[in-house]
Amino acid sequence: MQRHQTHPLLAPVPGTERHIHSFHYGPSKPQGKVYIQASLHADELPGMLVAWHLKQHLAALESAGRLRSEIVLVPVANPAGLEQVLMDIPLGRYELESGQNFNRNFLDLSTQIGDELEGLLNQDPLYNRQLIRRHLREALGAQTATTQLQSQRLTLQTLACDADLVLDLHCDFEAVAHLYTTPEAWPQVEPLARYLGAQASLLATDSGGLSFDECFTLLWWQLQQRFGHDFAMPQGSVSVTVELRGQGDVSHALAEQDCQALLDYLIGFGAIEGTTGVLPPLLYPATPLAGVEPVMTPAGGILVFCASPGDYLQAGQLIAEVIDPVSDRLTPVYCTTAGLLYARSLRRMATAGMVIAHVAGQQAYRSGYLLSP
């Protein structure tokens, strides 16, 4: 039976306490756990509408006895950021007080957990998975948040830390559907890319910044590197950041389509009982996140795009023109990498040095911090 839980966040000042709301579906003895959250960047709303559609479907599936796993749904993952509106402009990507990205700096507990596991692991991967998850829950439970932002991060990380599958629903500015995951998880995630019609699937083990999805996969990967030569180490978390097109793509038609794609994937994942049809085609092969070209403009001015999300571009192809209406100077902006243009800026007044688009190339050429700020 559905359970609705509320999780209070640390209030920055008296009388302003906010809460995370989680909805729990599934049988009394679940076979696994799936965690889904939406709008961690609070101005990215397509996922929030998808989550609302999911709530209706999951309640019906639970009543029909078709849920095998516990499914935890957090439709509003960032109540603090949702209220940040300045002069009619929502500002949901960064916390205004600290300037920090809401989807960065989650806790890295891999060293602590690894030290605690010394002498406790064996050759049973199921035992090791349960052991690691218990230590992770205890380590998170021992943390003390000192700000509202830390409290929100800790609450979300705790809710998802023992899930077999983590889906973090986001969107870009203007974009086609795409996703981020790890090379290790890609074989299990590829069906999701097919169901969603993702036109780019970007792979990295460590993209930098400790985003929400990577605070789980990176921990398991680091434990695998430390102990995998001597013990049977499972893949404890499949985590995916799902980008549901652009900020303006909020409609019931798209949300129901995406909701059904997620449900079909969960059936294949084993979390829901049922059958699905033939898998749709993969629209574009997975590529390294390190192969993405952030296309910058060298000059400021009116931004006029000459290519749209979903276009496949050749190296050297024109993406946009930047026009200075005072000097009449027109600056063409070209990509240097062949690949799929999967996202571009919403802004139409560019500033010098601004990233205006992202192109998914086939070959890795970047290193270090790979994410947008």
XYZ file of C-alpha atoms in Angstrom:
373
model
C 0.000 0.000 0.000
C 1.284 3.460 -0.879
C 3.035 5.233 1.984
C 3.596 8.970 2.034
C 6.541 10.068 4.145
C 7.681 13.589 4.956
C 11.297 14.427 5.721
C 11.902 17.797 7.411
C 14.841 19.879 6.247
C 16.951 22.079 8.466
C 15.281 25.493 8.528
C 17.657 28.387 7.735
C 15.635 30.684 10.009
C 12.723 29.999 12.389
C 9.332 29.464 10.800
C 10.601 28.453 7.334
C 10.939 24.656 7.583
C 10.557 22.785 4.300
C 10.033 19.081 3.672
C 10.941 16.411 1.151
C 7.916 14.237 0.324
C 8.538 10.619 -0.671
C 5.918 8.171 -1.928
C 6.596 4.463 -1.442
C 4.947 1.724 -3.496
C 5.390 -2.021 -3.564
C 4.732 -5.317 -1.808
C 5.393 -5.983 1.863
C 8.378 -8.158 0.915
C 9.939 -6.415 -2.098
C 12.536 -8.106 -4.291
C 14.516 -4.909 -4.790
C 14.320 -1.136 -4.681
C 13.975 1.576 -7.310
C 14.368 5.264 -6.513
C 13.065 8.016 -8.812
C 13.251 11.757 -8.177
C 12.402 14.835 -10.221
C 13.452 18.466 -10.523
C 16.591 18.508 -8.394
C 17.262 21.566 -10.519
C 14.024 23.203 -9.508
C 13.457 25.095 -12.769
C 13.514 21.829 -14.762
C 9.869 20.797 -14.602
C 9.206 18.112 -17.260
C 10.299 15.426 -14.792
C 7.975 16.733 -12.095
C 4.990 16.253 -14.393
C 6.257 12.797 -15.359
C 6.481 11.981 -11.639
C 2.841 13.003 -11.187
C 1.820 10.668 -14.007
C 3.955 7.930 -12.446
C 2.134 8.337 -9.134
C -1.173 7.525 -10.794
C 0.205 4.488 -12.629
C 2.151 3.122 -9.666
C -0.909 3.278 -7.424
C -2.879 1.276 -9.995
C -0.054 -1.228 -10.492
C 0.246 -1.689 -6.748
C -3.489 -2.318 -6.439
C -3.202 -4.902 -9.202
C -0.363 -6.658 -7.355
C 2.126 -6.118 -10.169
C 4.927 -4.396 -8.259
C 7.841 -6.675 -7.407
C 10.195 -4.037 -6.021
C 9.725 -1.140 -3.685
C 9.521 2.003 -5.817
C 10.273 5.271 -4.040
C 9.163 8.419 -5.837
C 10.176 11.971 -4.880
C 8.297 14.300 -7.256
C 9.749 17.518 -5.784
C 13.408 16.924 -4.979
C 14.282 20.572 -4.361
C 11.675 22.512 -2.379
C 14.328 25.053 -1.400
C 15.158 25.917 -5.001
C 11.562 25.812 -6.174
C 10.819 28.999 -4.248
C 13.762 30.931 -5.706
C 12.029 33.291 -8.129
C 13.483 36.733 -8.778
C 11.388 39.250 -10.717
C 9.391 36.471 -12.416
C 12.538 34.473 -13.312
C 12.881 31.032 -11.649
C 16.417 30.380 -10.387
C 16.421 26.697 -9.534
C 19.902 25.519 -10.535
C 21.986 27.223 -7.840
C 21.277 28.013 -4.214
C 21.271 31.787 -3.973
C 22.860 31.928 -0.518
C 25.931 29.826 -1.329
C 26.002 29.930 -5.135
C 26.316 26.129 -5.164
C 24.737 23.927 -7.800
C 21.946 21.892 -6.196
C 23.212 18.809 -8.080
C 26.816 18.871 -6.934
C 28.827 18.070 -3.807
C 26.914 15.062 -2.539
C 28.814 13.078 0.074
C 31.712 10.865 -0.993
C 31.911 8.134 1.642
C 33.939 5.620 -0.353
C 37.125 5.887 1.719
C 35.275 5.673 5.033
C 33.154 2.716 3.901
C 36.202 0.992 2.434
C 38.112 1.302 5.696
C 35.156 -0.126 7.612
C 34.934 -3.107 5.241
C 38.495 -4.282 5.823
C 38.350 -7.891 7.025
C 34.564 -8.208 6.553
C 34.089 -9.083 2.863
C 33.898 -12.604 1.440
C 33.241 -14.357 -1.873
C 29.438 -14.011 -1.725
C 28.429 -10.938 -3.784
C 24.929 -10.807 -2.272
C 26.348 -10.804 1.247
C 28.849 -8.119 0.277
C 26.140 -5.959 -1.267
C 23.994 -6.132 1.865
C 27.038 -5.430 4.035
C 28.073 -2.383 2.006
C 24.547 -0.987 1.974
C 24.244 -1.387 5.736
C 27.501 0.483 6.285
C 26.408 3.177 3.830
C 23.072 3.682 5.592
C 24.821 3.886 8.955
C 27.433 6.331 7.654
C 24.771 8.612 6.199
C 22.734 8.340 9.391
C 25.728 9.547 11.393
C 26.072 12.743 9.336
C 24.909 16.090 10.712
C 23.797 18.788 8.297
C 24.550 22.387 9.226
C 22.691 24.145 6.383
C 19.390 23.652 4.581
C 21.261 22.699 1.399
C 23.292 20.041 3.206
C 20.107 18.788 4.841
C 18.389 18.444 1.474
C 21.343 16.618 -0.074
C 21.630 14.275 2.905
C 17.902 13.477 2.846
C 17.909 12.612 -0.857
C 21.123 10.599 -0.646
C 19.773 8.619 2.311
C 16.497 7.823 0.553
C 18.328 6.435 -2.492
C 21.501 4.907 -1.030
C 20.292 1.291 -0.993
C 18.404 1.312 -4.305
C 19.271 -1.087 -7.111
C 18.236 1.557 -9.645
C 18.331 5.355 -9.300
C 16.644 7.581 -11.898
C 17.209 11.334 -11.542
C 14.816 13.215 -13.855
C 16.144 16.494 -15.254
C 15.928 18.483 -18.471
C 18.244 20.827 -20.355
C 17.564 24.304 -21.774
C 16.514 23.435 -25.349
C 17.293 19.806 -26.055
C 16.367 16.390 -27.320
C 15.959 13.574 -24.814
C 19.319 12.302 -23.592
C 20.851 10.665 -20.547
C 24.026 10.291 -18.493
C 25.292 7.069 -16.946
C 28.480 5.045 -16.554
C 30.193 2.712 -19.035
C 29.783 -0.084 -16.490
C 26.010 0.431 -16.278
C 25.409 1.021 -19.988
C 24.366 -2.570 -20.870
C 21.567 -2.317 -18.285
C 20.671 1.269 -19.202
C 20.592 0.864 -22.985
C 16.933 -0.331 -23.004
C 15.972 2.862 -21.153
C 17.626 4.949 -23.871
C 15.594 3.037 -26.449
C 12.263 3.406 -24.648
C 12.822 7.131 -24.055
C 13.972 7.779 -27.601
C 17.190 9.261 -26.234
C 19.246 10.818 -28.998
C 22.413 10.981 -26.901
C 23.699 8.698 -24.144
C 26.765 10.132 -22.452
C 29.047 7.837 -20.468
C 31.554 8.638 -17.729
C 32.677 6.872 -14.578
C 33.654 10.115 -12.851
C 32.546 13.358 -14.480
C 33.571 15.495 -11.494
C 31.473 17.456 -9.039
C 29.845 14.490 -7.230
C 26.425 14.844 -8.820
C 23.526 12.890 -7.345
C 23.730 9.879 -9.646
C 27.502 9.570 -9.322
C 27.561 9.675 -5.520
C 26.226 6.102 -5.758
C 27.929 4.645 -8.821
C 31.295 6.172 -7.949
C 31.229 4.669 -4.457
C 30.591 1.170 -5.817
C 33.216 1.640 -8.535
C 35.835 2.785 -6.022
C 35.072 -0.164 -3.744
C 35.398 -2.448 -6.770
C 38.813 -0.966 -7.532
C 39.916 -1.410 -3.921
C 38.571 -4.897 -3.189
C 37.600 -6.460 -6.516
C 40.851 -8.383 -6.974
C 40.266 -10.339 -3.770
C 36.504 -10.481 -3.229
C 33.268 -10.874 -5.203
C 32.132 -7.275 -5.561
C 28.663 -6.616 -6.994
C 27.479 -3.668 -9.048
C 25.411 -2.203 -6.258
C 23.716 0.679 -8.048
C 22.619 1.469 -11.581
C 22.187 5.246 -11.608
C 21.026 7.417 -14.492
C 20.445 11.118 -15.015
C 17.575 11.376 -17.491
C 17.259 14.629 -19.438
C 13.657 15.014 -20.614
C 14.280 17.448 -23.487
C 14.074 21.184 -22.695
C 12.594 23.390 -20.002
C 9.601 24.302 -22.140
C 8.667 20.691 -22.917
C 5.985 20.398 -20.243
C 2.831 18.748 -21.580
C 0.602 15.840 -20.643
C 1.299 14.157 -23.970
C 5.071 14.144 -23.478
C 4.807 13.319 -19.770
C 2.564 10.318 -20.389
C 4.879 9.155 -23.173
C 7.909 9.401 -20.884
C 6.007 7.816 -18.007
C 5.160 4.807 -20.160
C 8.783 4.561 -21.284
C 9.919 4.423 -17.653
C 7.291 1.801 -16.806
C 8.325 -0.350 -19.772
C 11.924 -0.111 -18.635
C 10.986 -1.054 -15.071
C 9.183 -4.120 -16.392
C 12.342 -5.173 -18.202
C 14.409 -4.361 -15.120
C 12.238 -6.749 -13.119
C 10.677 -4.186 -10.799
C 7.189 -4.529 -12.321
C 5.476 -7.712 -13.443
C 4.414 -7.673 -17.080
C 5.535 -7.869 -20.674
C 6.536 -5.253 -23.210
C 6.703 -5.176 -26.960
C 9.753 -5.154 -29.183
C 12.440 -2.737 -28.034
C 12.528 0.467 -30.108
C 15.725 1.206 -32.028
C 18.628 3.003 -30.389
C 18.583 6.389 -32.098
C 22.251 7.232 -31.503
C 25.071 5.130 -30.060
C 26.413 5.811 -26.593
C 29.378 8.176 -26.612
C 31.901 9.304 -23.985
C 30.994 12.384 -21.990
C 34.622 13.355 -22.525
C 33.808 13.545 -26.248
C 31.215 16.297 -25.803
C 32.187 19.653 -27.269
C 30.901 22.654 -25.296
C 30.627 25.136 -28.171
C 31.565 28.673 -27.110
C 31.065 32.019 -28.774
C 34.103 34.335 -28.858
C 31.925 37.441 -29.009
C 28.753 38.781 -27.460
C 25.612 39.821 -29.286
C 22.268 38.614 -30.577
C 22.417 34.818 -30.796
C 20.814 33.389 -33.944
C 21.007 29.605 -34.185
C 21.552 27.898 -37.517
C 21.243 24.340 -36.150
C 18.687 22.682 -33.900
C 18.816 19.978 -31.216
C 18.739 16.602 -32.924
C 20.820 17.729 -35.913
C 23.918 15.708 -36.746
C 26.737 18.141 -37.467
C 29.950 17.756 -39.379
C 33.181 19.150 -37.966
C 33.388 22.806 -38.939
C 29.649 23.195 -39.495
C 27.983 26.505 -38.669
C 25.940 26.370 -35.451
C 25.052 30.014 -34.905
C 25.724 33.623 -35.768
C 26.308 36.280 -33.130
C 25.389 39.784 -34.258
C 26.612 43.054 -32.775
C 23.801 45.497 -33.632
C 26.035 48.508 -32.930
C 29.072 47.665 -35.060
C 27.192 45.360 -37.490
C 29.836 42.707 -36.863
C 28.580 39.176 -37.495
C 30.543 36.399 -35.772
C 29.936 32.867 -37.070
C 30.247 30.058 -34.503
C 31.276 26.614 -35.723
C 31.629 23.270 -34.011
C 35.007 21.586 -34.279
C 33.703 18.083 -33.522
C 31.405 15.955 -35.657
C 28.458 14.693 -33.665
C 24.896 15.173 -32.522
C 23.791 18.599 -31.325
C 21.758 17.520 -28.305
C 21.324 20.764 -26.346
C 21.554 24.506 -26.856
C 21.070 27.641 -24.788
C 17.730 29.312 -24.134
C 19.351 32.732 -24.102
C 19.372 34.845 -27.239
C 21.768 37.535 -26.041
C 25.149 35.849 -25.868
C 28.085 37.031 -23.817
C 31.683 36.555 -24.912
C 32.955 33.124 -23.857
C 29.464 31.749 -23.260
C 28.723 28.080 -24.003
C 25.839 28.118 -26.464
C 25.491 24.426 -27.371
C 26.751 20.896 -26.739
C 27.709 18.387 -29.431
C 28.137 14.686 -28.614
C 31.256 13.517 -30.431
C 32.442 9.938 -30.739
C 36.006 10.357 -29.467
C 37.019 11.379 -25.951
C 39.324 14.383 -25.895
C 38.522 16.178 -22.623
C 39.492 15.230 -19.079
C 38.943 16.434 -15.535
C 35.684 18.207 -14.743
C 33.267 17.303 -17.556
C 29.960 18.813 -16.416
C 28.408 22.226 -16.878
C 28.899 24.534 -13.873
